[in-house]
mmCIF file of C-alpha atoms in Angstrom:
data_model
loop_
_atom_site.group_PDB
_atom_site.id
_atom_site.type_symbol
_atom_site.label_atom_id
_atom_site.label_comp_id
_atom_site.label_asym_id
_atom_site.label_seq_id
_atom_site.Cartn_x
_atom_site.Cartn_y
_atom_site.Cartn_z
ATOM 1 C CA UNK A 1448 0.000 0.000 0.000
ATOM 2 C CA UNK A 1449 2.008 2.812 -1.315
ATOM 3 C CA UNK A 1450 1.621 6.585 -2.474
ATOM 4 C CA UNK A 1451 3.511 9.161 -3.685
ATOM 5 C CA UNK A 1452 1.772 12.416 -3.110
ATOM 6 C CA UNK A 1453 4.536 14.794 -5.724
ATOM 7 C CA UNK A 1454 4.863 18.756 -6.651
ATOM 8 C CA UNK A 1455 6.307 17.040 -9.676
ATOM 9 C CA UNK A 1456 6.735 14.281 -11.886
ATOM 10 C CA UNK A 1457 7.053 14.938 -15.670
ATOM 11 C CA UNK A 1458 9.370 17.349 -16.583
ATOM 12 C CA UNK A 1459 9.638 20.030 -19.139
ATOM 13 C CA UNK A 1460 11.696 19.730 -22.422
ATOM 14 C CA UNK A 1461 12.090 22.213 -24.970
ATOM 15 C CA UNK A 1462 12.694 19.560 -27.282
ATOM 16 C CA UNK A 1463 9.947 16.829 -26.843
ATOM 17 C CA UNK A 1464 7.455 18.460 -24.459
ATOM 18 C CA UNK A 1465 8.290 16.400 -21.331
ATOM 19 C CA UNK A 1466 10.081 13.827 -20.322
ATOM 20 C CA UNK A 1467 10.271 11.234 -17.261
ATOM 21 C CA UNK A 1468 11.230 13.140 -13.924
ATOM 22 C CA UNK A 1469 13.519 11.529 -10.973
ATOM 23 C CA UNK A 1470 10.037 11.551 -9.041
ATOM 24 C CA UNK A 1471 7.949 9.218 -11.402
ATOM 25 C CA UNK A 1472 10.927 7.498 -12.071
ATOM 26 C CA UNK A 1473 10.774 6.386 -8.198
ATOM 27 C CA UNK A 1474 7.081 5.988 -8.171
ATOM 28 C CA UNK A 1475 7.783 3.037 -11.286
ATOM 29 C CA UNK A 1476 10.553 1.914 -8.988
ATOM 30 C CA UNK A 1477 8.901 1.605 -5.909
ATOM 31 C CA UNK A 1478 6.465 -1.049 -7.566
ATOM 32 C CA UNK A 1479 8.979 -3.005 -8.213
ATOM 33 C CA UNK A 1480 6.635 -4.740 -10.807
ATOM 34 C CA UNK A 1481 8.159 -8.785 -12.105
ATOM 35 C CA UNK A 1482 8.545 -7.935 -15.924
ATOM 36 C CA UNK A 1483 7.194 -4.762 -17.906
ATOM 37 C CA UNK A 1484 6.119 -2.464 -15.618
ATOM 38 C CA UNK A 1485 2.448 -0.820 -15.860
ATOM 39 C CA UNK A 1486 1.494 2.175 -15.746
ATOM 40 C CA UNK A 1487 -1.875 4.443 -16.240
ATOM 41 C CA UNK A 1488 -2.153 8.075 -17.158
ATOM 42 C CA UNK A 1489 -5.359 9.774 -14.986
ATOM 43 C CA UNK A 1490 -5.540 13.574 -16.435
ATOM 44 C CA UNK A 1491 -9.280 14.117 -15.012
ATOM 45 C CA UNK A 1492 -8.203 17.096 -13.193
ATOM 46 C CA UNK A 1493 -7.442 18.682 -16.803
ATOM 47 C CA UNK A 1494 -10.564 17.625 -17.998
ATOM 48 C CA UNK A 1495 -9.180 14.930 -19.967
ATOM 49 C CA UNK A 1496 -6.770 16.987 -22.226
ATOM 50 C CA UNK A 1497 -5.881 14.809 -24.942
ATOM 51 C CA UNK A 1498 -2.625 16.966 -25.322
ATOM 52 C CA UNK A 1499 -1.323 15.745 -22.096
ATOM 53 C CA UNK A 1500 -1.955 12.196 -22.622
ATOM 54 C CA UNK A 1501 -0.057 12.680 -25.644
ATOM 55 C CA UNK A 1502 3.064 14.007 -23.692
ATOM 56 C CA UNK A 1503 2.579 11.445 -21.298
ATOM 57 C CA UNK A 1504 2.945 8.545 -23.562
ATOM 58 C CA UNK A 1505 5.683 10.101 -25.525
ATOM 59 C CA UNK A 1506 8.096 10.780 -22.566
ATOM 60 C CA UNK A 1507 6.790 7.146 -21.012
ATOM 61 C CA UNK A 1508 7.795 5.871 -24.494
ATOM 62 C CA UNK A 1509 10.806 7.736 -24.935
ATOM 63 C CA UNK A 1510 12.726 7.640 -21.863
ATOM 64 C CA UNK A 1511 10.936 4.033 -20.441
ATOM 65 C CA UNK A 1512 10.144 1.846 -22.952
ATOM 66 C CA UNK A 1513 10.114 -1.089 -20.868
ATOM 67 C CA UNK A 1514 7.026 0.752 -19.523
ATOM 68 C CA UNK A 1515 3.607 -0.398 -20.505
ATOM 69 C CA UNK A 1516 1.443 2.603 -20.931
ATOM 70 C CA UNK A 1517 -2.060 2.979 -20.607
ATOM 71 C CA UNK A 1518 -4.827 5.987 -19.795
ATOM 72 C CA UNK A 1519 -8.153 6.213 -18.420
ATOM 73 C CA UNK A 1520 -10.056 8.620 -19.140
ATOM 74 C CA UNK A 1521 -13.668 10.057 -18.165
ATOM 75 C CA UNK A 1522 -14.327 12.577 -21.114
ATOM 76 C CA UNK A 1523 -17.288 11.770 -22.503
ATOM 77 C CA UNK A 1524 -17.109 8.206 -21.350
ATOM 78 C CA UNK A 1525 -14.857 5.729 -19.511
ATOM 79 C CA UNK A 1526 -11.930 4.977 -22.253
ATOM 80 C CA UNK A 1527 -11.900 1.288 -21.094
ATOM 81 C CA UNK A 1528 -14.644 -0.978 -20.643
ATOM 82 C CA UNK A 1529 -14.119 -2.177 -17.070
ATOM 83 C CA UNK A 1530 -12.464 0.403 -14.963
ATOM 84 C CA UNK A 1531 -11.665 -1.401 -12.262
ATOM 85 C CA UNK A 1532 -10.485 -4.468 -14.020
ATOM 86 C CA UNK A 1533 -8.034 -1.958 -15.803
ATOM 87 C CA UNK A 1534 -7.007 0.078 -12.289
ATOM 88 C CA UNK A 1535 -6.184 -3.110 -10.618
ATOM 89 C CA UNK A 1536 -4.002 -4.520 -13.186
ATOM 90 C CA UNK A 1537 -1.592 -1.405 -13.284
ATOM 91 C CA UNK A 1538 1.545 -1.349 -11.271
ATOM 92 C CA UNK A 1539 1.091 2.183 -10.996
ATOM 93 C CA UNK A 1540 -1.657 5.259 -11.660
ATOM 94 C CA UNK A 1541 -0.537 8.520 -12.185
ATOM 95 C CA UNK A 1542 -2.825 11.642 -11.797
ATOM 96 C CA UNK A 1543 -1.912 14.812 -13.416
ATOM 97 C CA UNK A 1544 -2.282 18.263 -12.065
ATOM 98 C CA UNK A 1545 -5.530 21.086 -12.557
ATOM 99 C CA UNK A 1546 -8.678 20.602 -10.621
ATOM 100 C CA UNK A 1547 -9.025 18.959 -7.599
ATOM 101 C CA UNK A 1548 -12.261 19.735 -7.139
ATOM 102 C CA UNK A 1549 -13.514 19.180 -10.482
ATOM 103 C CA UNK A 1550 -11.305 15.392 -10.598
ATOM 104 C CA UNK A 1551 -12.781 14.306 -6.957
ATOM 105 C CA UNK A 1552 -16.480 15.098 -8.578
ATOM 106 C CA UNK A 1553 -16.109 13.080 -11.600
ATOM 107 C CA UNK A 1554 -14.399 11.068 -9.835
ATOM 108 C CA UNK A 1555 -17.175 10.084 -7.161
ATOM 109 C CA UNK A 1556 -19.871 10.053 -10.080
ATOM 110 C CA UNK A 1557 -17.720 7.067 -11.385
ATOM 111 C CA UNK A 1558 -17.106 5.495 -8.262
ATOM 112 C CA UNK A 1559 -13.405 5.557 -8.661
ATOM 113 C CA UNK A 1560 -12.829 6.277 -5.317
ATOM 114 C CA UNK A 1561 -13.767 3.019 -4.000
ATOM 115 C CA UNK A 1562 -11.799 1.401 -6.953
ATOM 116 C CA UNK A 1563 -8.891 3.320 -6.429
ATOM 117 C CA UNK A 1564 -8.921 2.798 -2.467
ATOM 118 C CA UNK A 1565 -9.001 -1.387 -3.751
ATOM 119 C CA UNK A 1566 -6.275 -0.870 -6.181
ATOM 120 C CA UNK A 1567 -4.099 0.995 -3.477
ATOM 121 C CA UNK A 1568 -4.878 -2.071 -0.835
ATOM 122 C CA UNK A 1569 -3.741 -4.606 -3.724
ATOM 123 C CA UNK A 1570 -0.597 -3.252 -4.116
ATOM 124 C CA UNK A 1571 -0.768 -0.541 -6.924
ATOM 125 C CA UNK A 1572 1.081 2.291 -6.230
ATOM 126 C CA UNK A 1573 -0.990 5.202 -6.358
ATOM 127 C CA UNK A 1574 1.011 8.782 -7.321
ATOM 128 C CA UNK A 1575 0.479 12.064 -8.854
ATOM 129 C CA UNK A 1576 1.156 15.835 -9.178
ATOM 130 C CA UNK A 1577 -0.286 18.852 -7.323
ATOM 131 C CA UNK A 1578 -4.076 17.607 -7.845
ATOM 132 C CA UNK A 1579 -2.539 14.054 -7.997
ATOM 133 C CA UNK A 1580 -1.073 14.523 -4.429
ATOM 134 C CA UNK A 1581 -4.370 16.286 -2.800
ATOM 135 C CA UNK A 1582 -6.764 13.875 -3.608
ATOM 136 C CA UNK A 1583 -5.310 10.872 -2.043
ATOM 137 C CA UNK A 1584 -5.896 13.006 1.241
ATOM 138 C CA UNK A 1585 -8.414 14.659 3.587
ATOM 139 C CA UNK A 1586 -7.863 17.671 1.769
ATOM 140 C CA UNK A 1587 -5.520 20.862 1.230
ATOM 141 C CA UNK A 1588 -5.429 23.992 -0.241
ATOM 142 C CA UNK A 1589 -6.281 24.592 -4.078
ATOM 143 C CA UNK A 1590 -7.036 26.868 -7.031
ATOM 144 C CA UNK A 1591 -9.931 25.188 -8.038
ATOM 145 C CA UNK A 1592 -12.709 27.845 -7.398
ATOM 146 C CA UNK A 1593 -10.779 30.767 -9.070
ATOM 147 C CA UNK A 1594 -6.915 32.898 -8.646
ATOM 148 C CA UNK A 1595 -7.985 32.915 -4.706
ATOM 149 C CA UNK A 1596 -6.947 29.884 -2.766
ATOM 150 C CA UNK A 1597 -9.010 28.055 -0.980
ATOM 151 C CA UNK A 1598 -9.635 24.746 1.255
ATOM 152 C CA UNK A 1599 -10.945 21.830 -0.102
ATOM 153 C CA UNK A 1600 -11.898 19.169 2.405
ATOM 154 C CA UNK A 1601 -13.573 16.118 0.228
ATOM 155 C CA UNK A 1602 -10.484 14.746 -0.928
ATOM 156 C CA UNK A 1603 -10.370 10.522 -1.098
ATOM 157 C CA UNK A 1604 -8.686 10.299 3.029
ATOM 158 C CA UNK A 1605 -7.015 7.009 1.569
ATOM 159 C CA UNK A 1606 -3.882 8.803 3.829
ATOM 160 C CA UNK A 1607 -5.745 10.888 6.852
ATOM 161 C CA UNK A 1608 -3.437 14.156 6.771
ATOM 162 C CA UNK A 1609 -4.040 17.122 4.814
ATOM 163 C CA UNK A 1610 -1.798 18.452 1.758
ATOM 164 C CA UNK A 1611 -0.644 21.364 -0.223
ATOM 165 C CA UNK A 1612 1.646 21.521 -3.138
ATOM 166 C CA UNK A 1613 3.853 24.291 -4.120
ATOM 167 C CA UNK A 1614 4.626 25.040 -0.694
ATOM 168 C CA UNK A 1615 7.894 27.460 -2.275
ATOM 169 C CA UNK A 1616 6.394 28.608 -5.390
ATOM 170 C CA UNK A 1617 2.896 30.099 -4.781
ATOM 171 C CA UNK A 1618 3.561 32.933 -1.954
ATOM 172 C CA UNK A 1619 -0.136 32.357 -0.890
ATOM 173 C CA UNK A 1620 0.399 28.739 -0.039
ATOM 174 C CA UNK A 1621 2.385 28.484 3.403
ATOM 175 C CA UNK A 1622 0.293 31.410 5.135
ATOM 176 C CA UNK A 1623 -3.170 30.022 4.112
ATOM 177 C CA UNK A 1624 -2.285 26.302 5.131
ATOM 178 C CA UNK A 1625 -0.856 26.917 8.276
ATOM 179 C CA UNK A 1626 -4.472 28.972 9.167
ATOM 180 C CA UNK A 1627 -6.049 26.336 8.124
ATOM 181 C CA UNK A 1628 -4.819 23.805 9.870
ATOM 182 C CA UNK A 1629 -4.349 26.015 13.237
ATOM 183 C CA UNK A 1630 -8.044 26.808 13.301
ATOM 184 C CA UNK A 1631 -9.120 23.215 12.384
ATOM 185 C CA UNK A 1632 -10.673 23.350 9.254
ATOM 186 C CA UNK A 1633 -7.794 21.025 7.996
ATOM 187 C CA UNK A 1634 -5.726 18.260 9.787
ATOM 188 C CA UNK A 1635 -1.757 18.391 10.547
ATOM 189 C CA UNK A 1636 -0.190 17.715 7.576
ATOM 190 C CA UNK A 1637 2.302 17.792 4.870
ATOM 191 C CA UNK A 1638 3.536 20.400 2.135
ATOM 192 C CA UNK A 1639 6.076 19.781 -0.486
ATOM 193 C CA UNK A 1640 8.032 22.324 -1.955
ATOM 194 C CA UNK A 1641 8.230 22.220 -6.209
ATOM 195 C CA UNK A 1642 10.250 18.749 -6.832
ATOM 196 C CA UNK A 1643 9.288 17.060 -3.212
ATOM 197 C CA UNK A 1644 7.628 14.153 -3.237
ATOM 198 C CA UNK A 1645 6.289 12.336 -0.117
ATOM 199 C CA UNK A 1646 6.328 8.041 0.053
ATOM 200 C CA UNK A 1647 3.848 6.804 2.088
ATOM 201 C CA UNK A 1648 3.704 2.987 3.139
ATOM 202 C CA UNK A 1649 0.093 2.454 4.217
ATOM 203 C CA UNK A 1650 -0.346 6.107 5.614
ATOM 204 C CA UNK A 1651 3.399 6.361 7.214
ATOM 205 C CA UNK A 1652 5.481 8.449 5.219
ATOM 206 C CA UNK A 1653 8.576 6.215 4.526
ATOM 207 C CA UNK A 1654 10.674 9.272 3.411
ATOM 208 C CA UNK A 1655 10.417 12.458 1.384
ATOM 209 C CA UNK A 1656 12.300 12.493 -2.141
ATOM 210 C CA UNK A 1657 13.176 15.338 -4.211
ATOM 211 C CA UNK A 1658 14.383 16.031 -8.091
ATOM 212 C CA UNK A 1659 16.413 18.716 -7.220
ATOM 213 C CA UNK A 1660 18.828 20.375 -4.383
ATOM 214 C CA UNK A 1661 17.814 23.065 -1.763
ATOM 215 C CA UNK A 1662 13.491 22.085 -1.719
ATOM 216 C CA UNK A 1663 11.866 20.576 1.325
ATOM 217 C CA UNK A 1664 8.810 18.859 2.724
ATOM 218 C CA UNK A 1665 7.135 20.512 5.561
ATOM 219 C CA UNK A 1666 5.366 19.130 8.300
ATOM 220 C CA UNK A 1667 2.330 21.147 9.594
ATOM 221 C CA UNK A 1668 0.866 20.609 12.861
ATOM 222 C CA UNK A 1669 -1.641 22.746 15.366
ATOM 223 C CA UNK A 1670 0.363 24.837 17.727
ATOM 224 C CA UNK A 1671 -0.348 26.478 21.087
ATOM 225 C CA UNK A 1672 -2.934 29.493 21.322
ATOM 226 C CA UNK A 1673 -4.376 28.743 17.654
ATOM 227 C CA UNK A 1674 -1.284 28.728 15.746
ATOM 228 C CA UNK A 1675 0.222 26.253 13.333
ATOM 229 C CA UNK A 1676 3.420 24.512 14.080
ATOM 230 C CA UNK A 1677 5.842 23.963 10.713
ATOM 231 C CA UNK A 1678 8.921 21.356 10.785
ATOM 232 C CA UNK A 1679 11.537 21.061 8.221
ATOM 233 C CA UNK A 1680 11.759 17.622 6.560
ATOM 234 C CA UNK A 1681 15.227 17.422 4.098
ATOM 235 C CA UNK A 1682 14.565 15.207 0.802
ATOM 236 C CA UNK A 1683 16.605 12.471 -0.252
ATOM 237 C CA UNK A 1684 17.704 13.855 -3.781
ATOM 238 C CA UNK A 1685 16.680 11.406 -6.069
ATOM 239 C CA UNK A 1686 19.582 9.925 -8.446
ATOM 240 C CA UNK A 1687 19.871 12.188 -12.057
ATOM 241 C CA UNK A 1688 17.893 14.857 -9.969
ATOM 242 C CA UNK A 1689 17.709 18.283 -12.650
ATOM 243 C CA UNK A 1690 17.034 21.884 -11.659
ATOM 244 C CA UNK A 1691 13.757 22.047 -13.405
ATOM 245 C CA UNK A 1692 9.766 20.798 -12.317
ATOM 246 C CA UNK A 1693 6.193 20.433 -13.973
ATOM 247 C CA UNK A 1694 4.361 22.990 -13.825
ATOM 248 C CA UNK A 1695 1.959 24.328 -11.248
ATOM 249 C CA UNK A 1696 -1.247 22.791 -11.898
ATOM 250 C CA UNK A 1697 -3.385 21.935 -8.825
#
């Protein structure tokens, strides 16, 4: 029972588009899948954007062949005929970035969340990018309503903390989160700078990872007199680690 709840995973390239990061890298390594590894695209939060699937498979193709590559997607209709034949059979999902909100509503109409929570207990790993590393918890802070953050507490709970991305990159981030969780509306938790990712075994975080130097994971925790108490957790940096992430989307 594994996730890794990322502020990145694909990375840029002038060149091709994107191509495999150190932190889905370690997500496809943590499976530790006998024989060609499996792997399926999720891009709900983007509404299905064809265009990312299409840089998905490329870099997958590209810089992991040995990868098998697949994609589910909601837009207009399930793009497989049993969903959770073809969830359980992956040795890893990977959800893109955008809306939270919007991915956690299709994904309830669909039912994935009970699918996903019985992949995740079989052994898949579960992983993703800004969106892709709220939903797997109680909730966090997002974009998803307009430029204004705000909470969102519906998120799947598969790991019982709360979550925010871009903990370095988004100036509104830290100072909204840690009100959150000091007045209750959210639970201790964990940020993750751009490049962090955080490896959860069942719901104990095994260790935090990172794609580049000098970025952090945070722990955030309720303090005395209705304040929020933040610890410093330093990344292992992740082997062929570069200085450049995805892109913001939450």
């Amino acid at each position: 029972m594994q996730i890794l709840a990322a502020s990145g995973g694909f990375q840029p390239d002038g060149r091709w588009g994107a191509r495999v990061g150190p932190l889905l890298d370690h997500a496809i390594a943590v499976a530790a899948a006998s024989g060609r590894p499996r792997l399926c695209l999720l891009q709900t939060a983007l509404g299905d954007d064809q265009s990312a699937y299409a840089r998905g498979y490329a870099a997958l193709n590209r810089d992991r062949p040995e990868v098998v590559v697949s994609h589910l997607a909601l837009f207009p209709m399930p793009s497989v005929a049993d969903v959770r034949r073809h969830l359980l059979a992956q040795d890893v999902i990977w959800v893109g970035g955008g809306s939270v909100a919007n991915l956690l509503a299709v994904w309830r109409v669909h039912g994935l969340g009970e699918i996903l929570r019985a992949a995740w207990e079989a052994g898949v790993v579960l992983g993703g990018v800004s969106a892709g590393s709220l939903c797997w918890h109680v909730g966090g802070t997002t974009d998803s309503f307009g430029p204004d953050l705000r909470p969102v507490t519906n998120g799947l709970a598969l790991l019982p903390y709360s979550n925010t991305p871009h903990y370095d990159s988004e100036a509104a981030r830290r100072p909204l989160y840690q009100r959150l969780v000091a007045d209750g509306t959210l639970p201790a938790g964990w940020a993750t700078d751009d490049g962090v990712g955080l490896h959860f075994r069942g719901t104990e975080l095994v260790e935090a990872v990172a794609d580049r130097p000098d970025a952090h994971a945070w722990r955030v925790e309720p303090g005395p007199g209705g304040t929020a108490v933040e610890t410093r957790v330093t990344p292992r940096l992740l082997p062929e680690a570069r200085t450049s992430g995805e892109g913001s989307a939450r």
